[in-house]
PDB file of C-alpha atoms and ligand atoms in Angstrom:
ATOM      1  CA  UNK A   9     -53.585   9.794   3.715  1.00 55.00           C
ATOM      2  CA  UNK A  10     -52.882   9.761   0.121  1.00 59.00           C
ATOM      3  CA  UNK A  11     -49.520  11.273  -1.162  1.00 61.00           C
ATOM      4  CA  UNK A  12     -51.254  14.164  -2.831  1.00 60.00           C
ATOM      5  CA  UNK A  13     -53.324  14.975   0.250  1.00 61.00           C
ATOM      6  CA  UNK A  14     -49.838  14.468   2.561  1.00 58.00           C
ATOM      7  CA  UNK A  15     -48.099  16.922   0.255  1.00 59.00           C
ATOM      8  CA  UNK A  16     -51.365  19.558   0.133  1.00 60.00           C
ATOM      9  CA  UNK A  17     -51.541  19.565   3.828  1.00 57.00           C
ATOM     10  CA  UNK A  18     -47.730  20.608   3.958  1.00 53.00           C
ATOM     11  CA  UNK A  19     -48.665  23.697   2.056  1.00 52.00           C
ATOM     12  CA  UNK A  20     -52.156  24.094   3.743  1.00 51.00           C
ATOM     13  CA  UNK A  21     -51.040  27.003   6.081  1.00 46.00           C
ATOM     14  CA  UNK A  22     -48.884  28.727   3.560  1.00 50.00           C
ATOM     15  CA  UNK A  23     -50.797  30.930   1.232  1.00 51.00           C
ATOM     16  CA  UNK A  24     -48.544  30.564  -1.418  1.00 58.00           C
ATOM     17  CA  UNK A  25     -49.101  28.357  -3.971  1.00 66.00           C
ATOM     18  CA  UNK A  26     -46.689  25.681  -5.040  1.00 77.00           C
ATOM     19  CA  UNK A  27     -45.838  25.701  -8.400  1.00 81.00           C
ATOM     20  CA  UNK A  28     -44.462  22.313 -10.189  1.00 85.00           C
ATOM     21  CA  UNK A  29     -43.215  21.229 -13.587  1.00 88.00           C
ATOM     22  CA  UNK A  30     -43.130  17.509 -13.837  1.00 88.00           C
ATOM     23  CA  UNK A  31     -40.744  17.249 -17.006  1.00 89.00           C
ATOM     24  CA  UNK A  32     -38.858  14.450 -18.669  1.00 89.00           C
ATOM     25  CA  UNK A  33     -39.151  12.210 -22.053  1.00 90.00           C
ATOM     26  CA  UNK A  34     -41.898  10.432 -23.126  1.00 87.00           C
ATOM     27  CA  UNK A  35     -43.217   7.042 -21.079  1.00 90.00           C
ATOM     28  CA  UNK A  36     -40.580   7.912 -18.869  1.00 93.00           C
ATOM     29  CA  UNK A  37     -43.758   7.800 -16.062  1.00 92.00           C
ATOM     30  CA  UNK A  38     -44.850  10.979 -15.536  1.00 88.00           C
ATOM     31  CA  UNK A  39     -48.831  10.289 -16.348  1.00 84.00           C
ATOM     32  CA  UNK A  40     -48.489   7.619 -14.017  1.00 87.00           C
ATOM     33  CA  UNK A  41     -46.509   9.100 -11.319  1.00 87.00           C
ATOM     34  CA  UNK A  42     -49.145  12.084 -11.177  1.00 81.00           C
ATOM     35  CA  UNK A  43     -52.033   9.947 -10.828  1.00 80.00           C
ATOM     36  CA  UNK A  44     -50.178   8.585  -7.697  1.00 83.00           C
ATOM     37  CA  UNK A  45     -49.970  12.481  -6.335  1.00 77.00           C
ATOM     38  CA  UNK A  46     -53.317  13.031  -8.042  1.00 73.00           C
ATOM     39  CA  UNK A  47     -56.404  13.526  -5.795  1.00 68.00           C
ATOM     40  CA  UNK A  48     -59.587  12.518  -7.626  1.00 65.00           C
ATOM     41  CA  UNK A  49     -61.309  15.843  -7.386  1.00 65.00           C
ATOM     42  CA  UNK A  50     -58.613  17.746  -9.107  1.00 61.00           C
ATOM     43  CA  UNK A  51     -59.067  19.814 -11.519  1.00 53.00           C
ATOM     44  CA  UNK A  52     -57.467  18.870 -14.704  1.00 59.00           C
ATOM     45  CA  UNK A  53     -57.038  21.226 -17.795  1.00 59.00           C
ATOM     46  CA  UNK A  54     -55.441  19.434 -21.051  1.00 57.00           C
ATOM     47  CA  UNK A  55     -54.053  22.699 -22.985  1.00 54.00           C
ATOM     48  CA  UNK A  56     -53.611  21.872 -26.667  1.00 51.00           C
ATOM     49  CA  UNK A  57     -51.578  25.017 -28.184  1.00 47.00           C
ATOM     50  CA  UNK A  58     -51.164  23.403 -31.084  1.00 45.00           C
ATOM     51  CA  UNK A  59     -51.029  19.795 -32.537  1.00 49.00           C
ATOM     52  CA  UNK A  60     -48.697  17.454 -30.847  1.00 54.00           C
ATOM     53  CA  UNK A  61     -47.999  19.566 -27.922  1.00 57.00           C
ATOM     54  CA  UNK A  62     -50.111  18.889 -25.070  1.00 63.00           C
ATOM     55  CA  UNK A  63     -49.509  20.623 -21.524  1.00 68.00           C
ATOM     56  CA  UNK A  64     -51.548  19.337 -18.259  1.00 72.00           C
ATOM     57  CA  UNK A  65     -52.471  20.959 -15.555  1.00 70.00           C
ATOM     58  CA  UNK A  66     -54.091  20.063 -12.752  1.00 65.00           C
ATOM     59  CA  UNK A  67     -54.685  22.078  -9.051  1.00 61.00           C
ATOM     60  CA  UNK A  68     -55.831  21.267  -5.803  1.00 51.00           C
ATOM     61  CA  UNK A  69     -55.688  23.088  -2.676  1.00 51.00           C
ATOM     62  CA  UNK A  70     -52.387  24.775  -2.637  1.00 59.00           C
ATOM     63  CA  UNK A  71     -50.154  22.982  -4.918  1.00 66.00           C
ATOM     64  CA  UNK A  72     -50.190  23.390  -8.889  1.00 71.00           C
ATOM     65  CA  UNK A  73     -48.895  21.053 -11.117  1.00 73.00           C
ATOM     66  CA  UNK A  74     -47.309  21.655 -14.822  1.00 78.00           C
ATOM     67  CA  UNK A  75     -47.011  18.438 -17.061  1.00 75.00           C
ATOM     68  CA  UNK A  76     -45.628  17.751 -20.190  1.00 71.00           C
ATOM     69  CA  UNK A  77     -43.189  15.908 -22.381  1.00 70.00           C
ATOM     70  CA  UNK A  78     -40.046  16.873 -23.443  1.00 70.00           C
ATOM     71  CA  UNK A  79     -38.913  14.463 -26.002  1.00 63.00           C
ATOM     72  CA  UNK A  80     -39.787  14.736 -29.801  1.00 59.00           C
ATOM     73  CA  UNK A  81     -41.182  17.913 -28.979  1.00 62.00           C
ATOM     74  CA  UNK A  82     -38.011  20.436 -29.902  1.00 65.00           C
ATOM     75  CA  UNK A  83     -40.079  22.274 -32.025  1.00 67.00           C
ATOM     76  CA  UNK A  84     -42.598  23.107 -29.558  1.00 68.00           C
ATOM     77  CA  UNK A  85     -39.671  24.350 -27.265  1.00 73.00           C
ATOM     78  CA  UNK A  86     -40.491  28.121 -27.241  1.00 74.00           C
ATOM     79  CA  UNK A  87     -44.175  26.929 -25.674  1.00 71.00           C
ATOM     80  CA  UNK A  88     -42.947  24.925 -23.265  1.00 73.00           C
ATOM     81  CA  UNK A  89     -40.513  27.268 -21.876  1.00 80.00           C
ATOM     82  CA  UNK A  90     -43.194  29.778 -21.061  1.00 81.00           C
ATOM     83  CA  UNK A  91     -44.288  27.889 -18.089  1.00 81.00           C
ATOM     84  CA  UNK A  92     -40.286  27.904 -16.609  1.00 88.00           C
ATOM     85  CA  UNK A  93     -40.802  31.066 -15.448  1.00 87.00           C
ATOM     86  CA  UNK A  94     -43.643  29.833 -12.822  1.00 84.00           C
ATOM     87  CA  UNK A  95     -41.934  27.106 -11.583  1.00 87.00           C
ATOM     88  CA  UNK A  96     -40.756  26.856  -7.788  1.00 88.00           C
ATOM     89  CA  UNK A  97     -39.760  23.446  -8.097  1.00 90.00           C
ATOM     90  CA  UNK A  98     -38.870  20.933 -10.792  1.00 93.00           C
ATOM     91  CA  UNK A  99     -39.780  16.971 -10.827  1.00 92.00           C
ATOM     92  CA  UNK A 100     -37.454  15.230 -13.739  1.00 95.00           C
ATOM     93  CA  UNK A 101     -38.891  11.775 -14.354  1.00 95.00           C
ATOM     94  CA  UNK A 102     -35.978   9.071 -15.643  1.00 97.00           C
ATOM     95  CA  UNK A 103     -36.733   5.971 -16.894  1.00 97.00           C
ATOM     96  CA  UNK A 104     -34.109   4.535 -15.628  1.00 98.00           C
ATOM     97  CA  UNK A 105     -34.775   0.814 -17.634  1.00 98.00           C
ATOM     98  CA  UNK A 106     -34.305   2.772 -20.626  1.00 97.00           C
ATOM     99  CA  UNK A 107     -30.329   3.213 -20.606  1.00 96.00           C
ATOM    100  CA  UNK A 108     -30.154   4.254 -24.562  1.00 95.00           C
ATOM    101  CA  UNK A 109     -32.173   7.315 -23.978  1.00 95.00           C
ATOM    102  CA  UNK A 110     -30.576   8.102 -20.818  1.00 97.00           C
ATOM    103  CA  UNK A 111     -28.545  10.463 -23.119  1.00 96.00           C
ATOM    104  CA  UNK A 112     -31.072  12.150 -24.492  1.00 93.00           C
ATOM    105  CA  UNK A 113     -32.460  12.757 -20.955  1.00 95.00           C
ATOM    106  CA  UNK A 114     -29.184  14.545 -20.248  1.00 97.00           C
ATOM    107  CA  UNK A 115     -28.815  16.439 -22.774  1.00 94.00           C
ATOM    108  CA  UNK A 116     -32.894  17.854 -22.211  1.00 92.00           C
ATOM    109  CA  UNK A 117     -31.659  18.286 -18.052  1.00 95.00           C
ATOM    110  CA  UNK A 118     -29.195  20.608 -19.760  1.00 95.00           C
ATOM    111  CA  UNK A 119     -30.944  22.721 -22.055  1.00 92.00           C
ATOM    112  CA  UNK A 120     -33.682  23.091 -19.085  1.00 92.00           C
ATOM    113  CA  UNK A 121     -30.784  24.371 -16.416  1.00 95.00           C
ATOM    114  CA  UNK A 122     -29.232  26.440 -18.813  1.00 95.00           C
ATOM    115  CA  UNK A 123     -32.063  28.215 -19.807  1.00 93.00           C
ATOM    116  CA  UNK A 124     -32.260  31.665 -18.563  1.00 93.00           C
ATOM    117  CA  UNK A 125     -35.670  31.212 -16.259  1.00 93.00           C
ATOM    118  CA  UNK A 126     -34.090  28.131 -14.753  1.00 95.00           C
ATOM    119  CA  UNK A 127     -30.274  28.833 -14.642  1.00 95.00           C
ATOM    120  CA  UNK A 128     -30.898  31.895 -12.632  1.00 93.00           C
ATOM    121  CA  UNK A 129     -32.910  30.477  -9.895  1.00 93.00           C
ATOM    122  CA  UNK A 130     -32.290  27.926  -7.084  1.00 93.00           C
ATOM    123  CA  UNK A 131     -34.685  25.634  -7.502  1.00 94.00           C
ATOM    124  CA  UNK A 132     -35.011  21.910  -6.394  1.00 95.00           C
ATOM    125  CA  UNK A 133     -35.086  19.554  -8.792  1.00 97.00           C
ATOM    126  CA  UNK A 134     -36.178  16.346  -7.867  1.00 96.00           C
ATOM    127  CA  UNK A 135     -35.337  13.246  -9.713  1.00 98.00           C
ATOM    128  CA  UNK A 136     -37.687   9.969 -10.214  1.00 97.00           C
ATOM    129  CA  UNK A 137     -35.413   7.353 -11.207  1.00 98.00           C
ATOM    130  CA  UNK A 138     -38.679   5.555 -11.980  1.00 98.00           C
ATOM    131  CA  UNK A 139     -39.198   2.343 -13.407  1.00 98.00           C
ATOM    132  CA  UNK A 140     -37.279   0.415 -10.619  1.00 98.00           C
ATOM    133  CA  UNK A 141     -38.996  -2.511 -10.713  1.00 98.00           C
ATOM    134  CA  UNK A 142     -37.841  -3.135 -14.435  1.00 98.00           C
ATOM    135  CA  UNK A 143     -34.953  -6.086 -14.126  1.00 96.00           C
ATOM    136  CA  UNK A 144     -32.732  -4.344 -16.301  1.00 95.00           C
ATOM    137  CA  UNK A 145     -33.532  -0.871 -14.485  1.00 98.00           C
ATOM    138  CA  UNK A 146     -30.312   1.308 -13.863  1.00 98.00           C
ATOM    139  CA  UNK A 147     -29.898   2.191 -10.160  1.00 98.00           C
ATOM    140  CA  UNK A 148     -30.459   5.792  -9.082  1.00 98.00           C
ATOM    141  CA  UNK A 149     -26.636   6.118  -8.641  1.00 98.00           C
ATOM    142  CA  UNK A 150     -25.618   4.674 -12.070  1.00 98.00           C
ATOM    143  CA  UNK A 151     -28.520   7.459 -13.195  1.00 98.00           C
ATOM    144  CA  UNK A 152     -27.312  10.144 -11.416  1.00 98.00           C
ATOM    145  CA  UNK A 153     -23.860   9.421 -13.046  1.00 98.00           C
ATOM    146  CA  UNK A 154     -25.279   9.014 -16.694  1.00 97.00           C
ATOM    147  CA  UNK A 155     -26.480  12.217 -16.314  1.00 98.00           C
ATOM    148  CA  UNK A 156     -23.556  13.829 -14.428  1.00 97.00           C
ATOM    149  CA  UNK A 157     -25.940  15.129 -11.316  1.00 98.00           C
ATOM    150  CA  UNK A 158     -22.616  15.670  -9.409  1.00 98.00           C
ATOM    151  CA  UNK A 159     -22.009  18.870 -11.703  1.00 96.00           C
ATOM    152  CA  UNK A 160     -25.217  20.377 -10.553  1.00 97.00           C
ATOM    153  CA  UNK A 161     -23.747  23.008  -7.993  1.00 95.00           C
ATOM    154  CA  UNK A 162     -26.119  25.630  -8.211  1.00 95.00           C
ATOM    155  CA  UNK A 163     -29.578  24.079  -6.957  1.00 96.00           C
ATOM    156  CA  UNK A 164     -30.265  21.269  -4.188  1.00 97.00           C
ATOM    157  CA  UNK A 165     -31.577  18.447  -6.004  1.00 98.00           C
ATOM    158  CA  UNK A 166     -32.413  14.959  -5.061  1.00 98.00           C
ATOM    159  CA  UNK A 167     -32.632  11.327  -6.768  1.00 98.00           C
ATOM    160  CA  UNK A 168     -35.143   8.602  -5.593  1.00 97.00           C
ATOM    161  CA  UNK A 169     -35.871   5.332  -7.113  1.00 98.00           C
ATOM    162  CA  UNK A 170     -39.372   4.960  -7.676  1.00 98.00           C
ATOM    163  CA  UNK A 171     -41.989   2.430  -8.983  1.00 98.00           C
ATOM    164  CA  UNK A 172     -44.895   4.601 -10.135  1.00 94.00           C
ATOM    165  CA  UNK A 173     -46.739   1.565 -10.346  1.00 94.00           C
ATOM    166  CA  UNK A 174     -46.890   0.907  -6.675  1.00 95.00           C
ATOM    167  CA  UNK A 175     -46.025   4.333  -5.145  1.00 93.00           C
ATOM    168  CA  UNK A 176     -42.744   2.939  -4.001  1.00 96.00           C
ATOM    169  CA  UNK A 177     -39.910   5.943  -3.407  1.00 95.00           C
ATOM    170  CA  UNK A 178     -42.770   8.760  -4.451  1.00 91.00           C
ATOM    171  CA  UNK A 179     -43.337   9.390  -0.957  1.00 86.00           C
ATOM    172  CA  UNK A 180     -39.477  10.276  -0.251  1.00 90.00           C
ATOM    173  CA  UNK A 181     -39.035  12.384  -3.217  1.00 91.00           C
ATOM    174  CA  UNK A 182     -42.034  14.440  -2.362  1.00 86.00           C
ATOM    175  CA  UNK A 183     -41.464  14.899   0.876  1.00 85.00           C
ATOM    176  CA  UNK A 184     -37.967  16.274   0.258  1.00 90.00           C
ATOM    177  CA  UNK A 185     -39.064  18.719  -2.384  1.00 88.00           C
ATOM    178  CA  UNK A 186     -41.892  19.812   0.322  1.00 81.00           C
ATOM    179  CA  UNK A 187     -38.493  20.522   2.829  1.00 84.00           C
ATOM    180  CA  UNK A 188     -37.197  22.681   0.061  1.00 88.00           C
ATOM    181  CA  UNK A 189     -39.637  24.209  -1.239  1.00 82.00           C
ATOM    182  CA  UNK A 190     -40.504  25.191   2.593  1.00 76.00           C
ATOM    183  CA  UNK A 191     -36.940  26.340   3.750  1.00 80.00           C
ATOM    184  CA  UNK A 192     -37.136  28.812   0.606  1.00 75.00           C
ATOM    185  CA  UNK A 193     -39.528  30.817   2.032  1.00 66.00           C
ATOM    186  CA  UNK A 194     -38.693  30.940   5.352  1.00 64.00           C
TER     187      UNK A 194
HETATM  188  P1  G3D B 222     -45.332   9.388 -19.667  1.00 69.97           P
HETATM  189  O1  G3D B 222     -46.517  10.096 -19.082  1.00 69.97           O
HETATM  190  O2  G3D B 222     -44.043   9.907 -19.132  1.00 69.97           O
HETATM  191  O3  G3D B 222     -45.328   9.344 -21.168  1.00 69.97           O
HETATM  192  P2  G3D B 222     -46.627   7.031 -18.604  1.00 69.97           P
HETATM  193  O4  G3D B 222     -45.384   7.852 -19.181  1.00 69.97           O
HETATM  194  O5  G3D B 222     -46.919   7.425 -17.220  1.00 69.97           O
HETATM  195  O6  G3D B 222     -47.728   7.063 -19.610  1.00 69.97           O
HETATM  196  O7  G3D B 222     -46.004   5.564 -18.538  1.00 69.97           O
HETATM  197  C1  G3D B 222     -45.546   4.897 -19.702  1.00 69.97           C
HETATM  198  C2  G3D B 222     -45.676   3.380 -19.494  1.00 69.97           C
HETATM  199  O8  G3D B 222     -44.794   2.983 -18.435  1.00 69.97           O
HETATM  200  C3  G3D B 222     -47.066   2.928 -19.043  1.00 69.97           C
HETATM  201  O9  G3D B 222     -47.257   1.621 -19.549  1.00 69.97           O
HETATM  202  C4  G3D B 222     -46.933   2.842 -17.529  1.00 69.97           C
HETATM  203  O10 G3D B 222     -47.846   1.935 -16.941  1.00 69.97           O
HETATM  204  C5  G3D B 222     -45.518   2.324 -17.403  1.00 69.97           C
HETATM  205  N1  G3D B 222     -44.887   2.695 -16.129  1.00 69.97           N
HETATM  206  C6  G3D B 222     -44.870   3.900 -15.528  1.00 69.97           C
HETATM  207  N2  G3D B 222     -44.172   3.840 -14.385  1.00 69.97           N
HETATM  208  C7  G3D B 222     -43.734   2.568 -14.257  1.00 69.97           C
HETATM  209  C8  G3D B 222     -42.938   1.879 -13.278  1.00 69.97           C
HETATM  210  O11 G3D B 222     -42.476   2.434 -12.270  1.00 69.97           O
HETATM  211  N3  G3D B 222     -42.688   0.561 -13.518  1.00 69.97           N
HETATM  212  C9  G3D B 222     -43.155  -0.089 -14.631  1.00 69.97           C
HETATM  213  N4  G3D B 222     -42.841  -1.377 -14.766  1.00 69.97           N
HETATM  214  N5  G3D B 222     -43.896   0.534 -15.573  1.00 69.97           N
HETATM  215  C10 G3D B 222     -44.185   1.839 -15.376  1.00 69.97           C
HETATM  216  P3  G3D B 222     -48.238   1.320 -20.774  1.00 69.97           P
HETATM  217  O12 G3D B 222     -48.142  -0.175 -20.943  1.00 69.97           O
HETATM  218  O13 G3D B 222     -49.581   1.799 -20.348  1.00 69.97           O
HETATM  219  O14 G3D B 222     -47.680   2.077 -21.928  1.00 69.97           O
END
């Protein structure tokens, strides 16, 4: 079973839909991390709002994906932030081989749990330290600690090492946002 179909079939007897942002800087690994989750016969939207801001969205069965970058993009901010709102659950792709913008990472992980959609609202956030295979690549704990996870009090979140090249750690991370997503509405 593929991971997108594994993480559909969770959902398959709620009629809820899931709703996910899959956030983080650019070439972190987010196009390549959703066309692990991706099955082929989803349906993919590009939304252009305006130049240089591109959102993707893509659907199948029950489980709705948001995509976008974060980095460079300040000025788009107040178009990205419209789709917080939405969002049951948040997937914050690292690269974690790329330790001099490992601050700028943190300091977009703050402005999106401060913001007033997000900061009000427990939602998991799951973290991809991604790019594991990388021989300089940061562990997820030396991550976590860049980016001073400990502080987050407020909402369960997870990090997982992960090769979005392979698939390796994807399957963890999703299946431990599916347990949260699932215990919040019981
Ligand atoms: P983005 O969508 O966040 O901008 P992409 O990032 O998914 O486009 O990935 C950026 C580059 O990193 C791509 O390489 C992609 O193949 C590579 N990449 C993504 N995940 C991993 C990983 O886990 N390990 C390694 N080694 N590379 C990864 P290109 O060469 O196409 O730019």
């Amino acid at each position: 079973m593929g991971l997108f179909d594994f993480f559909s079939k969770l959902f398959s007897s709620n009629k809820n839909q899931a709703q996910v942002l899959c956030v983080g800087l650019d070439n972190s690994g987010k196009t390549t991390i959703i066309n692990q989750l991706k099955p082929k016969d989803a349906q993919t939207e590009d939304i252009v709002p305006t130049i240089g801001f591109t959102v993707e969205k893509f659907r199948s069965l029950s489980v709705n994906f948001t995509v976008f970058d974060m980095s460079g993009q300040g000025k788009y901010r107040n178009l990205w932030e419209h789709y917080y709102k939405d969002a049951q659950a948040i997937i914050f792709v690292l690269d974690s081989s790329d330790k001099l913008r490992m601050v700028v990472a943190k300091e977009e992980l703050e402005l999106l749990l401060r913001h007033s959609e997000i900061s009000t609202r427990c939602l998991p956030v799951l973290f991809f330290a991604n790019k594991m295979d990388m021989r300089d690549a940061l562990s997820s704990v030396k991550c976590s600690n860049m980016l001073d996870l400990d502080k987050i009090k407020d909402k369960p979140w997870h990090i997982c090492a992960s090769n979005a090249l392979t698939g390796e750690g994807l399957h963890e991370g999703i299946q431990w946002l599916t347990d949260q997503i699932g215990s919040q509405r019981r």
